mmCIF file with all atom_site columns, C-alpha atoms in Angstrom:
data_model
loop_
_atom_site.group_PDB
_atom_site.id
_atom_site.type_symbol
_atom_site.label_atom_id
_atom_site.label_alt_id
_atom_site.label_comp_id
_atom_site.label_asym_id
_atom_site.label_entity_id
_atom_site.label_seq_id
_atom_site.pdbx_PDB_ins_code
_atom_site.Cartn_x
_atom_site.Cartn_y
_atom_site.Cartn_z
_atom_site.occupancy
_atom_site.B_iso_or_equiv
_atom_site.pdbx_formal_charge
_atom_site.auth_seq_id
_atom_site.auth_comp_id
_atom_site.auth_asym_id
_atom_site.auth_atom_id
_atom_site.pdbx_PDB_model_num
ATOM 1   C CA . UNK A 1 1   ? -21.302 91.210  108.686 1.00 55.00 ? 608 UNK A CA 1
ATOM 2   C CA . UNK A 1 2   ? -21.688 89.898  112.266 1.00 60.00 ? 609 UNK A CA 1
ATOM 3   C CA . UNK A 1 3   ? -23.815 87.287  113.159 1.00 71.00 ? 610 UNK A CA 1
ATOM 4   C CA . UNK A 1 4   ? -25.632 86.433  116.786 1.00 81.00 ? 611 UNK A CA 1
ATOM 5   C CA . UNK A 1 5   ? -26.248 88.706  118.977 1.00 87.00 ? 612 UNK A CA 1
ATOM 6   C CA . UNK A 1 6   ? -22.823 90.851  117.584 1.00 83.00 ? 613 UNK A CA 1
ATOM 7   C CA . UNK A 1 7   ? -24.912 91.440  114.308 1.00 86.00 ? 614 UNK A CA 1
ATOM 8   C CA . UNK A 1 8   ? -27.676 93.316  116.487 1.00 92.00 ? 615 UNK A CA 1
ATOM 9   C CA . UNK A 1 9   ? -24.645 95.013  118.361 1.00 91.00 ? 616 UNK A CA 1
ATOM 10  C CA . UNK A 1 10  ? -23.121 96.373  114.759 1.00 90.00 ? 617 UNK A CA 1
ATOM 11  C CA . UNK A 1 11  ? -26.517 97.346  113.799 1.00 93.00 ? 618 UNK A CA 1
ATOM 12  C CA . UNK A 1 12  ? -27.333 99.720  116.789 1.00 95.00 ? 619 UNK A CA 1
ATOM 13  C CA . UNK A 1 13  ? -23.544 101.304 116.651 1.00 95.00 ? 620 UNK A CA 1
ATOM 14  C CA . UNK A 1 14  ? -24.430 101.967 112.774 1.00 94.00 ? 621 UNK A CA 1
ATOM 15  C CA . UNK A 1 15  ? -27.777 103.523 113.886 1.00 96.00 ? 622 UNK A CA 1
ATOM 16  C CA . UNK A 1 16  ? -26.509 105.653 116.311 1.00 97.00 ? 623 UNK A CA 1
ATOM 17  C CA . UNK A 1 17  ? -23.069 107.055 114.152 1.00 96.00 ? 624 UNK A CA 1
ATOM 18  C CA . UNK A 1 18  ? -25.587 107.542 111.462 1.00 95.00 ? 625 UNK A CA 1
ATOM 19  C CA . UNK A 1 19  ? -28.026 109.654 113.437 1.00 97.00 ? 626 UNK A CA 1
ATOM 20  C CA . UNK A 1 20  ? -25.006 111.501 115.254 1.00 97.00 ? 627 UNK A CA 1
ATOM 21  C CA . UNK A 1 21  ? -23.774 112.263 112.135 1.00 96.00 ? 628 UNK A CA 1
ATOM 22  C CA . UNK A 1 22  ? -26.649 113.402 110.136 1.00 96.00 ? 629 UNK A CA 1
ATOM 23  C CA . UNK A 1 23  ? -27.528 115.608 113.335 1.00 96.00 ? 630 UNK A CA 1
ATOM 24  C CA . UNK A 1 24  ? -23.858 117.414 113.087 1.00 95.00 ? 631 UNK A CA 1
ATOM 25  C CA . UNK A 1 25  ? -24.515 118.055 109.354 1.00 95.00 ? 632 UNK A CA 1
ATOM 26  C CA . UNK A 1 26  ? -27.961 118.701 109.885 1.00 94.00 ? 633 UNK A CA 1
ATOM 27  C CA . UNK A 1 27  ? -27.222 121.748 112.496 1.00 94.00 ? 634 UNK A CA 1
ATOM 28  C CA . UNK A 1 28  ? -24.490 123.351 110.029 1.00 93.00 ? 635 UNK A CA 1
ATOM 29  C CA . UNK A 1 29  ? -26.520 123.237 107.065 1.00 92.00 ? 636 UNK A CA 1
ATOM 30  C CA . UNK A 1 30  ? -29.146 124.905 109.128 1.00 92.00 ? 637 UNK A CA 1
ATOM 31  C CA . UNK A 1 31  ? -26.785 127.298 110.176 1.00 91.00 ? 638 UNK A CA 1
ATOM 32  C CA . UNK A 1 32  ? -25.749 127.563 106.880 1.00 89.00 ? 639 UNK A CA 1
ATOM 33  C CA . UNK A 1 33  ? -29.225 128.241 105.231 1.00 88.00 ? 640 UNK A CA 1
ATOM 34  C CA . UNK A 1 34  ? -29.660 130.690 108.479 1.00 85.00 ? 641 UNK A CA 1
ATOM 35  C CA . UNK A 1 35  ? -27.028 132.814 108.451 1.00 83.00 ? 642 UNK A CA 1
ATOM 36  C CA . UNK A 1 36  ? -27.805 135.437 105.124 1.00 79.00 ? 643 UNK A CA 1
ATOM 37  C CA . UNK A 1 37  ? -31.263 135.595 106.500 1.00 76.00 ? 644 UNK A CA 1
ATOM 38  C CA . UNK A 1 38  ? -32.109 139.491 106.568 1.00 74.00 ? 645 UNK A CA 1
ATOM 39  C CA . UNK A 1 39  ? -33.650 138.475 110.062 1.00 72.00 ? 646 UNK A CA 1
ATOM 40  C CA . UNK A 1 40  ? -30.434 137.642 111.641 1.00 76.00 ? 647 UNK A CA 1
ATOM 41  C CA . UNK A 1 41  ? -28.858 141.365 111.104 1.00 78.00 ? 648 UNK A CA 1
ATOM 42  C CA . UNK A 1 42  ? -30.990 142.315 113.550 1.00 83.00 ? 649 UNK A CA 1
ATOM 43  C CA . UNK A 1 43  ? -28.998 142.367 117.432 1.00 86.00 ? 650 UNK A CA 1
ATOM 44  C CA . UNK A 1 44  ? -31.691 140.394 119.250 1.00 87.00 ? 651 UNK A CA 1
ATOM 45  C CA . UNK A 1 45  ? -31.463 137.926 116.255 1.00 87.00 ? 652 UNK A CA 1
ATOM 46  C CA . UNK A 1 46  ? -27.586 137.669 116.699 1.00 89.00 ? 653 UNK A CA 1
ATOM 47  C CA . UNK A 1 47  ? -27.809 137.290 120.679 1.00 90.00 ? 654 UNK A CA 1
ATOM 48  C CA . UNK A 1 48  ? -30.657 134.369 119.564 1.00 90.00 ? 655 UNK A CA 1
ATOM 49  C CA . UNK A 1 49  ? -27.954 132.680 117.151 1.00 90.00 ? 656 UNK A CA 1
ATOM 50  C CA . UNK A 1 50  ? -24.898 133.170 119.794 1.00 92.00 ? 657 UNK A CA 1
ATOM 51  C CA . UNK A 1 51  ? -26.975 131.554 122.232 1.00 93.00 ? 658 UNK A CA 1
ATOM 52  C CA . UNK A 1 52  ? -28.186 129.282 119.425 1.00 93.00 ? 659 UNK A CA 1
ATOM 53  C CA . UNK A 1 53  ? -24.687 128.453 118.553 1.00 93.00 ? 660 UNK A CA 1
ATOM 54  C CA . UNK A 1 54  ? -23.735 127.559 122.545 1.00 93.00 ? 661 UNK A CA 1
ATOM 55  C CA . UNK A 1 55  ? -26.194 124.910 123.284 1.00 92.00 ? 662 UNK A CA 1
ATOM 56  C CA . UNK A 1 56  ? -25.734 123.491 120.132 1.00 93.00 ? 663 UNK A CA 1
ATOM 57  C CA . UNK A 1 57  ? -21.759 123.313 121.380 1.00 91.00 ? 664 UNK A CA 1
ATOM 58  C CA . UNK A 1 58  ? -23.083 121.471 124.087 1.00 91.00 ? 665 UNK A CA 1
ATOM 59  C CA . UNK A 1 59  ? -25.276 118.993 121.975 1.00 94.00 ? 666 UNK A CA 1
ATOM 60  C CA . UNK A 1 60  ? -21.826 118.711 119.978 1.00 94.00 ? 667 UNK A CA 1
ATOM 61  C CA . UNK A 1 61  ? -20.054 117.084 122.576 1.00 95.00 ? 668 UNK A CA 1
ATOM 62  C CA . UNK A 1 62  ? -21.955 114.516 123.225 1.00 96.00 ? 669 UNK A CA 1
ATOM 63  C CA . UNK A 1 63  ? -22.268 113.991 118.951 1.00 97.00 ? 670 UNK A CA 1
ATOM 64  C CA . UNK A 1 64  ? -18.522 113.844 118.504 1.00 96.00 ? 671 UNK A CA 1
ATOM 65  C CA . UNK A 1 65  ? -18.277 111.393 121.942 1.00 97.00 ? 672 UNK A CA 1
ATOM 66  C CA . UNK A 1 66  ? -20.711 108.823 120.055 1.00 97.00 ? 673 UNK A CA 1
ATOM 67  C CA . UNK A 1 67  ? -19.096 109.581 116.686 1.00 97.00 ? 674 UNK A CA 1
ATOM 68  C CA . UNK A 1 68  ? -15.597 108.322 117.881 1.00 97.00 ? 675 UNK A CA 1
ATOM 69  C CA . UNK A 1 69  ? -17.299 105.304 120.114 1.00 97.00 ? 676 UNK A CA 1
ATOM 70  C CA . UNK A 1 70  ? -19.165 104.180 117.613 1.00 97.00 ? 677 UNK A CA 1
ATOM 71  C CA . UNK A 1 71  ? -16.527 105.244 114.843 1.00 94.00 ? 678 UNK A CA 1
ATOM 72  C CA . UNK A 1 72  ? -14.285 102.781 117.092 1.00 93.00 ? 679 UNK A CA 1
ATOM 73  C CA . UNK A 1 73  ? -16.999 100.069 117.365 1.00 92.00 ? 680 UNK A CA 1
ATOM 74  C CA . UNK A 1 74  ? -17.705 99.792  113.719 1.00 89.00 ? 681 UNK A CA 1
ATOM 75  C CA . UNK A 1 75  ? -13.735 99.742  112.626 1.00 85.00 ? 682 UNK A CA 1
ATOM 76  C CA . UNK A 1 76  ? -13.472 96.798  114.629 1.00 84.00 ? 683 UNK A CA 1
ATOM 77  C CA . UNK A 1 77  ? -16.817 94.751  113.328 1.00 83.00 ? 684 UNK A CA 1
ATOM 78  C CA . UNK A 1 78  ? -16.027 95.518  109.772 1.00 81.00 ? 685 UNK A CA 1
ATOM 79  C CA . UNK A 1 79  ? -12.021 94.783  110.082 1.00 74.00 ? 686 UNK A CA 1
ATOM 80  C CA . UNK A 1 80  ? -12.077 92.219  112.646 1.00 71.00 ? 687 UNK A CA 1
ATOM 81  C CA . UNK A 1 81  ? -15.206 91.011  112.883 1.00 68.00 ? 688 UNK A CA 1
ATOM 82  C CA . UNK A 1 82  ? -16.246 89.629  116.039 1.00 58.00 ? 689 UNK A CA 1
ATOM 83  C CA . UNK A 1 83  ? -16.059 85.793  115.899 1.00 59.00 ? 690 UNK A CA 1
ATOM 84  C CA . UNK A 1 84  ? -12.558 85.492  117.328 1.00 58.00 ? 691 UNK A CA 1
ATOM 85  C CA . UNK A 1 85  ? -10.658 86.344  114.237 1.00 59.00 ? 692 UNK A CA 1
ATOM 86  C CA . UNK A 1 86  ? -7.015  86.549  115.412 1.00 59.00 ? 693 UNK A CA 1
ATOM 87  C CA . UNK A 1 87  ? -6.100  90.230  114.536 1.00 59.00 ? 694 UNK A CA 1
ATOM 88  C CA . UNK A 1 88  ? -4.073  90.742  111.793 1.00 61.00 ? 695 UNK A CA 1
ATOM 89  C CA . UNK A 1 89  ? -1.808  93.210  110.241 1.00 63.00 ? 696 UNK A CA 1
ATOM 90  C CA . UNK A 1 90  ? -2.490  91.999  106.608 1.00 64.00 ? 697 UNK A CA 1
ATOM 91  C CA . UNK A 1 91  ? -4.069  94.711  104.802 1.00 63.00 ? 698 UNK A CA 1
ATOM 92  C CA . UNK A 1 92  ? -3.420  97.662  106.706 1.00 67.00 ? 699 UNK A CA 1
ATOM 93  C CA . UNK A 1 93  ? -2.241  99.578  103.844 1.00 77.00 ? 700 UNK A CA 1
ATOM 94  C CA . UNK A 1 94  ? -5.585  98.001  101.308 1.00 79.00 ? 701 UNK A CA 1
ATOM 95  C CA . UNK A 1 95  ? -7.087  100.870 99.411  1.00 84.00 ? 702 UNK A CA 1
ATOM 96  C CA . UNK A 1 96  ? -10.031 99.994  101.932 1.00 84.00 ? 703 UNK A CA 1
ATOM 97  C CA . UNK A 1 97  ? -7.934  101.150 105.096 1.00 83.00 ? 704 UNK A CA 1
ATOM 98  C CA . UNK A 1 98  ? -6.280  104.140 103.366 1.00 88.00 ? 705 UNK A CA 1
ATOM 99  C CA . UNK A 1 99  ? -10.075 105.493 102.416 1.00 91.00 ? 706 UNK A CA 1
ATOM 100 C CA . UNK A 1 100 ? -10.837 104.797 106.163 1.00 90.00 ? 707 UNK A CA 1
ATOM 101 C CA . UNK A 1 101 ? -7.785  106.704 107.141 1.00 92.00 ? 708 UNK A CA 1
ATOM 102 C CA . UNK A 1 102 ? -9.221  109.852 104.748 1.00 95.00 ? 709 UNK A CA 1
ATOM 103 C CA . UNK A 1 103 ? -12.328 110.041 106.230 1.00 95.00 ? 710 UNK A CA 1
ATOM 104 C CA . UNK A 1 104 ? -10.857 109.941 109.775 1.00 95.00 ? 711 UNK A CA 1
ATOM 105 C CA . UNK A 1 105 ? -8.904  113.120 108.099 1.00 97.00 ? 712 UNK A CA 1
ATOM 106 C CA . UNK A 1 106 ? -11.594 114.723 107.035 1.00 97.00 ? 713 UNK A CA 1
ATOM 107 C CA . UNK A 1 107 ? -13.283 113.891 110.888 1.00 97.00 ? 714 UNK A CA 1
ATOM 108 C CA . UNK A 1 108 ? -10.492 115.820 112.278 1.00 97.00 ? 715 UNK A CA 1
ATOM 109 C CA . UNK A 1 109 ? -10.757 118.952 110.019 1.00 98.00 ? 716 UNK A CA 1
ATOM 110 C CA . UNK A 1 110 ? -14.440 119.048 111.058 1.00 97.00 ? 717 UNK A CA 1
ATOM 111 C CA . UNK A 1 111 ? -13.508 119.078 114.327 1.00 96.00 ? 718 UNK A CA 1
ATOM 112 C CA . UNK A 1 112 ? -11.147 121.516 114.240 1.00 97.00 ? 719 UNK A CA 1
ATOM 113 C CA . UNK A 1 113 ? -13.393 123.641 112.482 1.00 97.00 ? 720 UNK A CA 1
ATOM 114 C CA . UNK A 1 114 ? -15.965 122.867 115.347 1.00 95.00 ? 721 UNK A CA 1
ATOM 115 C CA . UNK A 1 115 ? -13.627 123.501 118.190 1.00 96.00 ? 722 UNK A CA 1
ATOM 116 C CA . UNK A 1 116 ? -13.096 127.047 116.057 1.00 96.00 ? 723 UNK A CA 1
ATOM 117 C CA . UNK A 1 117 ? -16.051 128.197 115.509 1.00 95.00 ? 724 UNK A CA 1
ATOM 118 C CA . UNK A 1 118 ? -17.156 126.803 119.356 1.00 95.00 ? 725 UNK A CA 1
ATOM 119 C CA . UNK A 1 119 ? -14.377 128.439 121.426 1.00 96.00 ? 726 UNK A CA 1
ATOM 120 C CA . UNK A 1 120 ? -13.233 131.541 118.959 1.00 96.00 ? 727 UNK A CA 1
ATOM 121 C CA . UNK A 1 121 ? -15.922 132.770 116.388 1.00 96.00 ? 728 UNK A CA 1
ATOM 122 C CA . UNK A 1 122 ? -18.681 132.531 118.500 1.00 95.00 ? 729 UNK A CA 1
ATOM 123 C CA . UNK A 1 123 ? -17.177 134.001 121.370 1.00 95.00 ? 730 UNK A CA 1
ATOM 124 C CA . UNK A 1 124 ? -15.788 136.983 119.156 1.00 95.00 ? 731 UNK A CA 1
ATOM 125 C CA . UNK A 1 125 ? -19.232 137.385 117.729 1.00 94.00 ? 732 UNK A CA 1
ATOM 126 C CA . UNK A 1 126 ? -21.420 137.671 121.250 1.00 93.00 ? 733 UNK A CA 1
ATOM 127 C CA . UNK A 1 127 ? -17.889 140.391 122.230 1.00 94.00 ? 734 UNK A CA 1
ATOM 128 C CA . UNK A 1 128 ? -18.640 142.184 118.709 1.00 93.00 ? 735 UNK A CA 1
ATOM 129 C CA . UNK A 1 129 ? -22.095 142.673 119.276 1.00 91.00 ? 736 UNK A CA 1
ATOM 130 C CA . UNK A 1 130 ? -22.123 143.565 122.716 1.00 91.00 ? 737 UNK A CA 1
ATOM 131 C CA . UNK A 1 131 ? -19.757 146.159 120.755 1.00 92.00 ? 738 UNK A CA 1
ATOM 132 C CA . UNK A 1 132 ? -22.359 146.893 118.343 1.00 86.00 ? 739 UNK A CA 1
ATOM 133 C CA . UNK A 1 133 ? -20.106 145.744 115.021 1.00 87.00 ? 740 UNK A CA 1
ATOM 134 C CA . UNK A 1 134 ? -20.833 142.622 114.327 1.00 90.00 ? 741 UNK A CA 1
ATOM 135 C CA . UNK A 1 135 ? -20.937 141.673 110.797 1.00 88.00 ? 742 UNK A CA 1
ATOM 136 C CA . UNK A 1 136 ? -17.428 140.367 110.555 1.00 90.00 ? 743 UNK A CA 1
ATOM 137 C CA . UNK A 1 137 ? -18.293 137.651 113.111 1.00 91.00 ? 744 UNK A CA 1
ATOM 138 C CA . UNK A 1 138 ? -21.411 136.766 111.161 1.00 91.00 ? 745 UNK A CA 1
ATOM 139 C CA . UNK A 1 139 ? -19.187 136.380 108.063 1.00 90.00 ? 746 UNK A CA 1
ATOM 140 C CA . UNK A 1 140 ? -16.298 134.614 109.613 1.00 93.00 ? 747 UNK A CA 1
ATOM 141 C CA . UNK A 1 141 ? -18.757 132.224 111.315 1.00 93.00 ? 748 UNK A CA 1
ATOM 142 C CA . UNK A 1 142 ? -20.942 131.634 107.885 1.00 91.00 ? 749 UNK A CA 1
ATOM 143 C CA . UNK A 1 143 ? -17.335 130.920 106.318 1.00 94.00 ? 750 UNK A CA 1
ATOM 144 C CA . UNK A 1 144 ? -16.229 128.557 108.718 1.00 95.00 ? 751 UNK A CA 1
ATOM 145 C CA . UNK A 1 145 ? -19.087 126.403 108.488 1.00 94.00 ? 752 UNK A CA 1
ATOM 146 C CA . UNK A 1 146 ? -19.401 126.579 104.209 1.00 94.00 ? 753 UNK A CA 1
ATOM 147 C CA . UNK A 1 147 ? -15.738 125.225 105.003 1.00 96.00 ? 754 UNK A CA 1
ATOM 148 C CA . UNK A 1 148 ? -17.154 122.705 107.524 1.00 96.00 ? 755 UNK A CA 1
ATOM 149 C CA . UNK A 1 149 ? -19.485 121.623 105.844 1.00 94.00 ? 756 UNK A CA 1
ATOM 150 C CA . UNK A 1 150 ? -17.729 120.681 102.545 1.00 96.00 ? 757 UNK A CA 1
ATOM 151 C CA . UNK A 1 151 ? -15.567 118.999 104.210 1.00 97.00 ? 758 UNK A CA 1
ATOM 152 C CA . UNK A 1 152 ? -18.374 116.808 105.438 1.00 96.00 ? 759 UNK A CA 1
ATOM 153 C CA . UNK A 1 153 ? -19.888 116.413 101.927 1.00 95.00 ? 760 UNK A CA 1
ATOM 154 C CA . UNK A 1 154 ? -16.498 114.904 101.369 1.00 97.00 ? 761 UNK A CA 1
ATOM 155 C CA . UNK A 1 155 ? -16.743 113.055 104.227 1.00 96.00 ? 762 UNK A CA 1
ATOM 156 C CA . UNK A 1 156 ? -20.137 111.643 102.935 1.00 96.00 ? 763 UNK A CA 1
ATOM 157 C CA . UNK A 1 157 ? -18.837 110.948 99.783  1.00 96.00 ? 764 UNK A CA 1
ATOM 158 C CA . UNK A 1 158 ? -15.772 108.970 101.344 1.00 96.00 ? 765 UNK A CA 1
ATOM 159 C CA . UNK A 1 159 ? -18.136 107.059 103.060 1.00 94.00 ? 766 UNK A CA 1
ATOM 160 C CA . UNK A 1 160 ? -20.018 106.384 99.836  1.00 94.00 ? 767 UNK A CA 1
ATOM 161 C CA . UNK A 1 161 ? -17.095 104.723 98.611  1.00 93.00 ? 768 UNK A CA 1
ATOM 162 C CA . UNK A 1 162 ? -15.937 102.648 101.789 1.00 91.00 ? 769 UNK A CA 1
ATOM 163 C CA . UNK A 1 163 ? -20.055 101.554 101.197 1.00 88.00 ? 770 UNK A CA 1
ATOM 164 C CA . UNK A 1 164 ? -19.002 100.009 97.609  1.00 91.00 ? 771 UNK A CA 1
ATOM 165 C CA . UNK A 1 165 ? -15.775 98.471  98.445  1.00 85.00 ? 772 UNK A CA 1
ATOM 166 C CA . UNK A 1 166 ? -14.692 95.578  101.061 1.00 77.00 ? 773 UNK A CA 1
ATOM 167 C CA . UNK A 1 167 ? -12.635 95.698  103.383 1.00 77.00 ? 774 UNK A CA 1
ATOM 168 C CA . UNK A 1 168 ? -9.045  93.671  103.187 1.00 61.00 ? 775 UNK A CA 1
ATOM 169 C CA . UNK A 1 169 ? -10.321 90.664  105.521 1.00 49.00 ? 776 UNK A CA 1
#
């Protein structure tokens, strides 16, 4: 761990990946829990989730922004540290790095399932209701996010184990 005023630096970038994290999973789970609600069926109930489901794209931006900063931040402090340790190549390929390099994978799935759901399945549901059919959208959507969302609980649990182990210093 840092030390100085770098340890109070670390700390804050772990705060706020933590809380942009927990709100990403957060949202979907709500989502999640939302979607089979009897209430949603209901048109006026779907036009509240599409328009639900846009400003939370919005709010999404700025969570994956300080997930990647931050994501950035932290892989330095915890590989490099930040008292002028030359940078090395030796480790790159520790059991450490290649769990790092999984839960950057799993990241990127979540964000491709994010970028789906934001520019194609919730577009295709506010066009299918204005069409009056729009239970398909409601399922693709609920399917994409289960998806999403286990991929974050493997995410989490990725994390879990980068927690227990040390990084090759």
């Amino acid at each position: 761990m840092s030390s100085g005023i770098h340890h109070y630096i670390h700390l804050t970038n772990n705060i706020l990946h933590l809380l942009a994290a927990s709100t990403w999973i957060g949202a979907m789970v709500a989502y999640i829990i939302l979607l089979p609600s009897e209430n949603v069926q209901q048109p006026s109930n779907v036009k509240t989730l599409v328009s639900s489901l846009t400003g939370f794209a919005k709010v999404g931006t700025y969570v994956v922004i300080i997930l990647v900063i931050t994501g950035i931040l932290n892989f330095y402090y915890i590989s490099f540290g930040a008292e002028d340790k030359p940078i090395s190549l030796e480790g790159v390929f520790s059991s450490y790095n290649i769990s790092l390099l999984v839960k950057i994978s799993f990241f990127c799935m979540m964000l491709l399932f994010a970028a789906t759901n934001r520019f194609l399945l919730t577009p295709k549901l506010d066009l299918m209701l204005s069409q009056g059919n729009y239970s398909q959208g409601l399922k693709l959507i609920k399917t994409s996010m289960l998806i999403e969302c286990t991929i974050g609980l493997l995410l989490i649990a990725t994390v879990a184990y980068l927690g227990i182990n040390s990084p090759a210093n």
